[in-house]
XYZ file of C-alpha atoms in Angstrom:
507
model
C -53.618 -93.665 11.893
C -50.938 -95.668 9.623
C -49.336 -98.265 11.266
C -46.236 -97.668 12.917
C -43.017 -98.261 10.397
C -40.059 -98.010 13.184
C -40.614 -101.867 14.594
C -37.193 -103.516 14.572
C -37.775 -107.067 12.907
C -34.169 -108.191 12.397
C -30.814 -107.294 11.231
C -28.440 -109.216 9.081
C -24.719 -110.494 9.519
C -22.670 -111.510 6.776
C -20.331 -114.053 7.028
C -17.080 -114.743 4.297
C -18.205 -117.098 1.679
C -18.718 -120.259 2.523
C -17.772 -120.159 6.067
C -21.521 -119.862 7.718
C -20.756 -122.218 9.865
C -17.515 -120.806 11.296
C -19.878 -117.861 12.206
C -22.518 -120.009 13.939
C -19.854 -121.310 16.168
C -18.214 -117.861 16.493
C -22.280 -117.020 17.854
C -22.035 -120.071 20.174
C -19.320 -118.935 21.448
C -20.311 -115.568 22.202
C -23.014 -117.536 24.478
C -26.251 -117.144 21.748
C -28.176 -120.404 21.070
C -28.581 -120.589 17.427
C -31.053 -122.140 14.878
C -30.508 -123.851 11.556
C -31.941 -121.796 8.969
C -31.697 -123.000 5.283
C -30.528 -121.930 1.917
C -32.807 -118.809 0.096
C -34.493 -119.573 -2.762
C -36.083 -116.145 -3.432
C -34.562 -113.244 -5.445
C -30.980 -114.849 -5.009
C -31.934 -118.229 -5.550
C -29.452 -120.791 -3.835
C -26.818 -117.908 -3.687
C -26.849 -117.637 0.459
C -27.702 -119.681 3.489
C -28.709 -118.677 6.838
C -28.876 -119.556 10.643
C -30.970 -117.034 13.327
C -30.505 -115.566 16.522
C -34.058 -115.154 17.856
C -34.462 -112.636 21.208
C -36.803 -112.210 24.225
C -37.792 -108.584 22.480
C -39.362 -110.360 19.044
C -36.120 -108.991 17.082
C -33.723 -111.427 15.637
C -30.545 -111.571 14.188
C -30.013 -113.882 10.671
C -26.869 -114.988 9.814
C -26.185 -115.372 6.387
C -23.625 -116.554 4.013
C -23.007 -116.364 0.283
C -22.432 -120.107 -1.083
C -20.337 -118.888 -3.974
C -17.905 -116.724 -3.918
C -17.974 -112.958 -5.285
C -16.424 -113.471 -8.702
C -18.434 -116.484 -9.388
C -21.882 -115.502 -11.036
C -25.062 -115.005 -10.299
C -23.396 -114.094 -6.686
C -21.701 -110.861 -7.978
C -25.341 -109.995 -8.534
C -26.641 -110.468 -5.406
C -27.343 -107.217 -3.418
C -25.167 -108.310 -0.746
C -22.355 -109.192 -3.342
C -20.323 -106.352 -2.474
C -20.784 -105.846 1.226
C -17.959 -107.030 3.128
C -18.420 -108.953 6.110
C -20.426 -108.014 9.239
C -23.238 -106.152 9.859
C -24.551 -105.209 6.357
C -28.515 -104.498 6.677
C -31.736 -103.808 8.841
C -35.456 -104.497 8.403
C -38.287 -103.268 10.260
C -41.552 -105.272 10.267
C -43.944 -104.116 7.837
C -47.565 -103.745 9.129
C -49.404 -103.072 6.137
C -49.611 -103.837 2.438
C -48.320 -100.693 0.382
C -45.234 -99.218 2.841
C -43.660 -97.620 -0.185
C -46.883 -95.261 -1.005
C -46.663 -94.351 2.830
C -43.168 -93.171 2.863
C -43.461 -91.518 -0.600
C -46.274 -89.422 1.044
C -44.610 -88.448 3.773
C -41.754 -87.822 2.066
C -44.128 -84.739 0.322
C -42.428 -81.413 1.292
C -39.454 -83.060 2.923
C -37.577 -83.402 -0.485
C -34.925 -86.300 1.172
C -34.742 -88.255 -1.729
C -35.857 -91.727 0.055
C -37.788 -93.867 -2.342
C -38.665 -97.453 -1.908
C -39.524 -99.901 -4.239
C -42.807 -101.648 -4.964
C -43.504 -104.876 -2.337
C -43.128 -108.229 -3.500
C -43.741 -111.689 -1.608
C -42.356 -114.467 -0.410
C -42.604 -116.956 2.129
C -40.892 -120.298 3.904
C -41.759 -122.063 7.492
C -39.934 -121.014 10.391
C -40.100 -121.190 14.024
C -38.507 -118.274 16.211
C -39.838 -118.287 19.491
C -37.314 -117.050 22.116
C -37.539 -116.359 26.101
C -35.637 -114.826 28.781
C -33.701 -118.162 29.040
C -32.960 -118.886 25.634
C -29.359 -117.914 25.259
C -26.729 -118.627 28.099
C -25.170 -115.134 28.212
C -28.472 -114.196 29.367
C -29.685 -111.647 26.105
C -32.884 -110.585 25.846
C -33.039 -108.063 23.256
C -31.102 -105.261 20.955
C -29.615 -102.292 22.855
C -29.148 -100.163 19.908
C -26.893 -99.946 16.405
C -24.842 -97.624 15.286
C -25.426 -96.449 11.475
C -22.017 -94.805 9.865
C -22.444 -92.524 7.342
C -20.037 -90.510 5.308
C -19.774 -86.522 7.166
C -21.091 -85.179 3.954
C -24.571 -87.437 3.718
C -25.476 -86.792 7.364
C -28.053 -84.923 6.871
C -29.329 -86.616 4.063
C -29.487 -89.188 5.750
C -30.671 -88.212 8.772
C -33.517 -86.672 6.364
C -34.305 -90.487 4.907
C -34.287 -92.121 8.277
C -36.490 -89.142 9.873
C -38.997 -89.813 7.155
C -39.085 -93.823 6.626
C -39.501 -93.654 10.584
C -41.819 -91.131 11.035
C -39.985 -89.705 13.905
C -37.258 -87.214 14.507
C -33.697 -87.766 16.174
C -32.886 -86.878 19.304
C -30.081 -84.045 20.398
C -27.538 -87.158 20.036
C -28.817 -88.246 16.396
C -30.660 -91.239 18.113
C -34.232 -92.815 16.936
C -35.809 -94.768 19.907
C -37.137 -97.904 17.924
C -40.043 -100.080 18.872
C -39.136 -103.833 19.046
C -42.374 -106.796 18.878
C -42.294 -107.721 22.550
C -41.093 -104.610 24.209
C -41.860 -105.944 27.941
C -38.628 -107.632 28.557
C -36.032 -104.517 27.897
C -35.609 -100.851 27.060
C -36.530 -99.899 23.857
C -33.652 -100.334 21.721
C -31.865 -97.526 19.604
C -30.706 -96.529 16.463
C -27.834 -93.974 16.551
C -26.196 -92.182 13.601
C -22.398 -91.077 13.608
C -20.576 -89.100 10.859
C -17.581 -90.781 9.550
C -14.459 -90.050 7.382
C -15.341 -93.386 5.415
C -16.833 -92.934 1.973
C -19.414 -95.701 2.655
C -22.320 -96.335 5.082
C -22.272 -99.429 7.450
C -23.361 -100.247 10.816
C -20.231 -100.481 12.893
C -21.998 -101.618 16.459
C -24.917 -103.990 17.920
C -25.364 -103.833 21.015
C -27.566 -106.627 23.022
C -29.558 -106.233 26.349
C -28.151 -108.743 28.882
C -29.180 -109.781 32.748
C -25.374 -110.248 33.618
C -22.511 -108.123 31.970
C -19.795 -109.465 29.886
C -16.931 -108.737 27.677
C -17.790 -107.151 24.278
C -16.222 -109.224 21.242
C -14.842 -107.654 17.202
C -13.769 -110.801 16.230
C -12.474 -110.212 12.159
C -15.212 -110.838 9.883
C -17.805 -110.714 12.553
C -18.535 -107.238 13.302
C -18.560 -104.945 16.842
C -20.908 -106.875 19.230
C -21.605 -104.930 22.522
C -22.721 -106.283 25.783
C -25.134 -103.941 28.077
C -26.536 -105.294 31.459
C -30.353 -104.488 32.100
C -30.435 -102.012 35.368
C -33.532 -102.866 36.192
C -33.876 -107.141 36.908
C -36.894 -106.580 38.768
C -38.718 -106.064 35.806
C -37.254 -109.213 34.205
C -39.746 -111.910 34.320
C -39.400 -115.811 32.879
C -42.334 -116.361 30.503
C -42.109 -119.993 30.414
C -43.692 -120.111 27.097
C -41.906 -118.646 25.078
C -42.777 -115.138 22.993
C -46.576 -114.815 21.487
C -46.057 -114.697 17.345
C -49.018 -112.269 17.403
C -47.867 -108.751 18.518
C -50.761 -106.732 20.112
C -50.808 -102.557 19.060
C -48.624 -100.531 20.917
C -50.188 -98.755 23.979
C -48.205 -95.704 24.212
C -49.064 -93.725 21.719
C -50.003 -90.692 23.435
C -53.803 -89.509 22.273
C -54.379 -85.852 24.690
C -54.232 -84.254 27.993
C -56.284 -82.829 30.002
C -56.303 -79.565 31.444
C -58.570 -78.570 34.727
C -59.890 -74.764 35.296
C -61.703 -73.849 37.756
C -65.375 -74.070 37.657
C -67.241 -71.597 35.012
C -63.836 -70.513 34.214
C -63.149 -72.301 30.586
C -63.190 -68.867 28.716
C -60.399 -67.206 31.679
C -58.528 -70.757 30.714
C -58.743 -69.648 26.948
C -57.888 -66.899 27.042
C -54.968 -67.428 28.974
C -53.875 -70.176 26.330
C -54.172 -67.453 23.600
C -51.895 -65.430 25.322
C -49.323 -68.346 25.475
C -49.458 -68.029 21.664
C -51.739 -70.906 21.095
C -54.531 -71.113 18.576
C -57.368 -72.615 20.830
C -60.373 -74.209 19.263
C -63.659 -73.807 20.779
C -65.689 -76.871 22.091
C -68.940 -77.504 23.478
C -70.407 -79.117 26.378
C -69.779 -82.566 27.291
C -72.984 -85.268 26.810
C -73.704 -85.074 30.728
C -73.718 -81.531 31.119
C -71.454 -81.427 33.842
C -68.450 -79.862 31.601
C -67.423 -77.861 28.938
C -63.948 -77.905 26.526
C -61.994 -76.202 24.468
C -59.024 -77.950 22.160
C -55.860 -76.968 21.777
C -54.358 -79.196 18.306
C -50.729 -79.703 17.722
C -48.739 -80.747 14.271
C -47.631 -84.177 15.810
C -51.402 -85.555 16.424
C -51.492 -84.973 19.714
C -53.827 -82.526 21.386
C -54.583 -80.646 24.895
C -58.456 -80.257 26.076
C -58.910 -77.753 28.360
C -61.964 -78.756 30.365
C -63.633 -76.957 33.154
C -67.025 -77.995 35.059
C -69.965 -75.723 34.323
C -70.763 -75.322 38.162
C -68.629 -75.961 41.634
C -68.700 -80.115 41.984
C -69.723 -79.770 45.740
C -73.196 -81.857 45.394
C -73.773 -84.687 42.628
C -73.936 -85.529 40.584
C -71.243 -83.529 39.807
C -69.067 -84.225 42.722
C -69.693 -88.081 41.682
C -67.377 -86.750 38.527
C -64.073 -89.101 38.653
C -62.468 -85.286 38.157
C -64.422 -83.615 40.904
C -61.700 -83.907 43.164
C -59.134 -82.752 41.171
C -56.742 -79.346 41.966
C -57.094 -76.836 38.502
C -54.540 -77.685 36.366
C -53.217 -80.580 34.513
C -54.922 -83.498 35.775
C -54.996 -86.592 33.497
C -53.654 -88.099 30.397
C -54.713 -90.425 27.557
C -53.035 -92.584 25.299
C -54.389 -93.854 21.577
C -56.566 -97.309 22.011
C -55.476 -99.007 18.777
C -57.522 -102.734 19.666
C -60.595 -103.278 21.170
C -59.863 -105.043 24.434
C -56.653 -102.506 25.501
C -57.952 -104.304 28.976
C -56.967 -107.227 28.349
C -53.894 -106.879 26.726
C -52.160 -104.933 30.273
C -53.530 -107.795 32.169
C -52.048 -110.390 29.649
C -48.706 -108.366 30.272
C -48.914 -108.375 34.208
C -49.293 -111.811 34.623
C -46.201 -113.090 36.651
C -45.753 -109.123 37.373
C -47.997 -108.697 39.860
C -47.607 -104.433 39.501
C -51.546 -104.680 40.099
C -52.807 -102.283 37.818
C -56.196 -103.104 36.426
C -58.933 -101.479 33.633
C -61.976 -101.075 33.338
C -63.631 -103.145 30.180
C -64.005 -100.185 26.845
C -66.969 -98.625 27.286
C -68.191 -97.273 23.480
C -69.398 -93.317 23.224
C -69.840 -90.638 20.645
C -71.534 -87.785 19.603
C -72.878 -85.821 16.134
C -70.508 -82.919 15.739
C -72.242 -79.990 15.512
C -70.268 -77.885 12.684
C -71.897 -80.460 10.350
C -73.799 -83.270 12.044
C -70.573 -85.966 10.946
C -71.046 -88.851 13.767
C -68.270 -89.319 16.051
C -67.933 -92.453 17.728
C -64.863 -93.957 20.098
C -64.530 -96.235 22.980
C -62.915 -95.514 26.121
C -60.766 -97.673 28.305
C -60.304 -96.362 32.411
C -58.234 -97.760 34.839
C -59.850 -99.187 37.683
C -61.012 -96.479 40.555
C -58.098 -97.925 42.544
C -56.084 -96.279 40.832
C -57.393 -92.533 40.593
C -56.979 -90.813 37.525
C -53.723 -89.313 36.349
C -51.264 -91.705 36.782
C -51.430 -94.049 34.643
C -52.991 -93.130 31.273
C -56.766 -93.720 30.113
C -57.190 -94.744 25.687
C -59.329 -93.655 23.723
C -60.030 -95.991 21.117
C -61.607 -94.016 17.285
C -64.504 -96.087 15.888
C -64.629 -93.789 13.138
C -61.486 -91.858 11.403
C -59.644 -89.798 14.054
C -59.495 -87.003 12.250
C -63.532 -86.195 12.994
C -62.481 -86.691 16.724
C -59.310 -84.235 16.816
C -59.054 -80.983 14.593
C -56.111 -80.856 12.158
C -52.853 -78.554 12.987
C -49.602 -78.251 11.351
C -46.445 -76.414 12.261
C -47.857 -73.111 11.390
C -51.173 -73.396 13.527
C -49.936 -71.757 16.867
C -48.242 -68.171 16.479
C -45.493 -69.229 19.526
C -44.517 -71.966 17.325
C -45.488 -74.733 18.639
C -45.808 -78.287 17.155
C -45.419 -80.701 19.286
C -45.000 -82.239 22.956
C -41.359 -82.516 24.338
C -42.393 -83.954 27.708
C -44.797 -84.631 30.798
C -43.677 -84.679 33.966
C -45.720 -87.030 36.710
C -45.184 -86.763 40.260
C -45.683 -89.644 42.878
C -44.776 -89.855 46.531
C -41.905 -91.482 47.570
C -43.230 -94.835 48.959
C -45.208 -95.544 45.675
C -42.348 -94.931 43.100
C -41.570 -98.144 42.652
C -44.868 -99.612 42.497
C -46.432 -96.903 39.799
C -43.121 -96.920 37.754
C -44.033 -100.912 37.875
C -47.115 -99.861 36.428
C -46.487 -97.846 33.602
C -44.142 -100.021 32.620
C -46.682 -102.997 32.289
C -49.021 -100.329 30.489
C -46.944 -98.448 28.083
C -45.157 -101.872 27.005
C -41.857 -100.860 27.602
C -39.433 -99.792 30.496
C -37.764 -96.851 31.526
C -34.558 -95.807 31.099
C -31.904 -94.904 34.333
C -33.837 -91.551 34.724
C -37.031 -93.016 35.243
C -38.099 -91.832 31.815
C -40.383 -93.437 29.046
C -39.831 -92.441 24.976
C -43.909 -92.372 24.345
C -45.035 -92.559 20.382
C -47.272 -89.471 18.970
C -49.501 -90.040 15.902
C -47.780 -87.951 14.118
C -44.064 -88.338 14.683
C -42.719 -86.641 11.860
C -42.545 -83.296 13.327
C -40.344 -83.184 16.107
C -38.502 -85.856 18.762
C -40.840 -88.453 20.648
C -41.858 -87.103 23.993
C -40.921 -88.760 27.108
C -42.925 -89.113 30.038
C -40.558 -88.267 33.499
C -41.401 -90.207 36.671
C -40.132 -87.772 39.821
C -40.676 -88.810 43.406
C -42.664 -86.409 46.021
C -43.010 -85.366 49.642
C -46.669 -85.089 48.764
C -49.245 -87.569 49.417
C -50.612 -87.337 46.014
C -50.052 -87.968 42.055
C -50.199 -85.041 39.988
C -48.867 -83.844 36.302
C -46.525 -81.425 37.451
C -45.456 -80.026 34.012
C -45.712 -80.808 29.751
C -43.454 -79.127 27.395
C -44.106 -78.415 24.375
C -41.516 -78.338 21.599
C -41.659 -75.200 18.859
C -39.599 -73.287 16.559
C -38.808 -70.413 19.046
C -37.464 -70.417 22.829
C -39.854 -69.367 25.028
C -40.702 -68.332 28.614
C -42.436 -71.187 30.782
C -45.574 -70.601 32.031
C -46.849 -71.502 36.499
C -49.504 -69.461 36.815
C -52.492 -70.064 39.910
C -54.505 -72.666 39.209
C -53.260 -73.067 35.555
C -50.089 -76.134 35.300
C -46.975 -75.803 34.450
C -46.095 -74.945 30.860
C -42.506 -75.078 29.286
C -41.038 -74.783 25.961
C -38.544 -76.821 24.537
C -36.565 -74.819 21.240
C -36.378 -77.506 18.776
């Protein structure tokens, strides 16, 4: 899989000429510590000099002012020379060597118009370590930023962004952005609004914050916005400061897994096939015990629909971690992109306390039998504590994915289908707070106010990111209660016995 490009590293506030450090104090004032920066001496050689904002979340903010003013050469030459001031330009961080051949081959068959230009290098020392503490109006990280465009480049733009991301908007034109250290808040998010204005800008920043305050538009500084985190008891001091290394993200969601009864996998394919799904036949798993078929969508994700081969009512097959199970959807799995995923979620629950453990990656694989190509992955459980189900299993490739999971696109399934819109996870009442805890400490981020997390896909291109819902029960027990699945065409949802809950979302 290509590494992710929708990371928020920083964005950039331009100051008048000159008056850089009228805008640090204007920063101080707003409550934000601030550190020196220095003059550039890349592209615009001694034209600009800069101060930063660094946050909890591993995003920053850089200051920057031009030294000369506009008329004065080689300033007018600057890229920056014409911007006014305020909020003039975002980067994400780049993860790999040769972003501009990714985006021009995603952009294949889109026809946007986004190009990007060759990489080039630079470099100077800087420190930008930030914690929970850092700035005394309490902000921990960027809320989200508002991108104007003129009406008639909307969906132009909207094109560009869809494809440089590799994700699509939401309903509300909104892209749910990763940040570097996305334990502390919400992930933040970038919104884009039409506007009678015959140039883009971004008109808004908004900032995470553990107490609320007034929102400031000082002239010359741009719209700064003020949110206050709902949830403080996930708001932890790390006395440390931020880690400079960033670990892989952890909620990238890999497959899920579908029960049928026992000996019934062809009934279960069937009854996929009638859905409108193009099911891919299987085989039997390495211990015998069960059998799959695969259901592959356009966005990288995939279902297996897995049943055992006899009733587990004597072992070793009722030893199975699934034996227990009810028919229907029973667990989930999310993309193991490092080889100790383990360590990592305890790393992040230190000072938590949620108590959710793994297991140490256990390494598998298999010769597939189309053509004898060696498959081999490594697979990361959490501990029997905590069942299966609830929170999410990885599955880690040792060799290219695409062996592992069959290719689809958005013509594969004749309902449509391309994608997952959402899953649905039920716990009872008393442990809501506790597993919501969890999955917060494993899928790196929090939820929003309706107890929902954006997940990633592998291929995001396709269709919005899917959110896993967190519902509280009057049962006793965890289940997947429902996953939609996003597609071209509205269709009917789909409860029948001892199958799960199937919806569809019209894109």
């Amino acid at each position: 899989m290509v590494p992710p490009t929708n990371i928020l590293d920083h964005i950039v506030h331009l100051s008048p000429p000159g008056k850089l450090s009228q805008a640090i104090t204007n920063w101080e004032g707003l409550g934000f510590k601030v550190i020196p920066g220095g003059t550039h001496t890349s592209v615009t050689t001694g034209l600009s000099s800069n101060a930063l904002v660094p946050l909890a979340d591993g995003s920053y903010i850089e200051l920057l002012a031009l030294e000369n003013t506009l008329a004065d050469l080689p300033a007018s030459d600057s890229w920056w020379a014409k911007k006014h001031p305020g909020w003039i330009v975002w980067a994400c961080l780049g993860l790999e060597d040769h972003i501009h051949e990714t985006i021009a081959e995603r952009e294949k068959g889109f026809n946007s118009g986004v190009q990007y230009q060759k990489e080039y290098e630079g470099g100077r020392k800087r420190s930008l370590a930030a914690d929970l503490d850092t700035h005394t109006n309490t902000a921990v990280g960027i809320a989200h930023f508002h991108l104007s465009v003129p009406r008639d480049q909307l969906e132009q733009v909207r094109a560009q962004l869809s494809v440089v991301l590799d994700s699509q908007p939401n309903e509300s034109d909104e892209w749910e952005l990763v940040v570097p250290h996305g334990r502390y808040s919400p992930a933040p998010r970038l919104k884009l609004v039409g506007s009678l204005d015959e140039t883009q800008k971004i008109t808004e920043v908004g900032f995470y914050v553990k107490k609320a305050r007034d929102d400031d538009e000082a002239e010359g500084l741009g719209k700064v916005v003020f949110k206050e985190l709902y949830n403080q008891r996930m708001i932890r001091t790390h006395s440390t400061g931020v880690p400079t290394t960033m670990a892989p993200p952890t909620n990238v969601l890999d497959h899920i897994i579908h029960l049928s009864p026992p000996g019934k996998l062809s009934e279960a394919v069937a009854h996929w096939e009638q859905l409108g799904f193009k099911v891919i036949p299987g085989g039997t798993h390495a211990d015998g015990l069960t059998s799959n078929a695969l259901v592959s969508l356009a966005d990288g994700v995939y279902i297996e629909l897995i049943a055992f081969e006899k009733p587990p009512t004597e072992p070793p097959v009722s030893d199975h971690w699934w034996a227990k199970k009810h028919p229907g959807w029973i667990d989930w799995a999310c993309l193991g992109l490092e080889d100790h995923v383990d360590k990592t979620i305890a790393g992040r629950d230190q000072g938590i306390d949620s108590g959710v453990e793994y297991q140490e990656g256990k390494e598998g694989g298999r010769k597939r039998a189309s053509d004898g190509a060696e498959l081999k992955w490594r697979v990361t459980f959490p501990e029997l504590k905590h069942g299966r189900g609830t929170v999410p299993f990885f599955c880690q490739d040792l060799t290219p994915r695409e062996l592992r999971v069959p290719a689809a696109d958005i013509e594969t399934h004749p309902n449509t289908t391309f994608g997952i819109a959402h899953v649905h996870l039920t716990v009872p009442q008393t442990q809501l707070d506790r597993v919501k805890t969890q999955l917060s400490v494993v899928l790196g981020t929090q939820p929003n106010e309706s107890n929902e997390w954006e997940l990633a896909v592998p291929h995001g291109q396709y269709n919005p990111a899917p959110k896993l819902k967190l519902v509280s029960s009057d049962s006793e027990t965890s289940s997947i209660a429902e996953v939609g699945f996003y597609g071209k065409k509205a269709g009917e949802g789909d409860a029948a016995e001892g199958f799960g809950k199937v919806v569809f979302v019209k894109l």
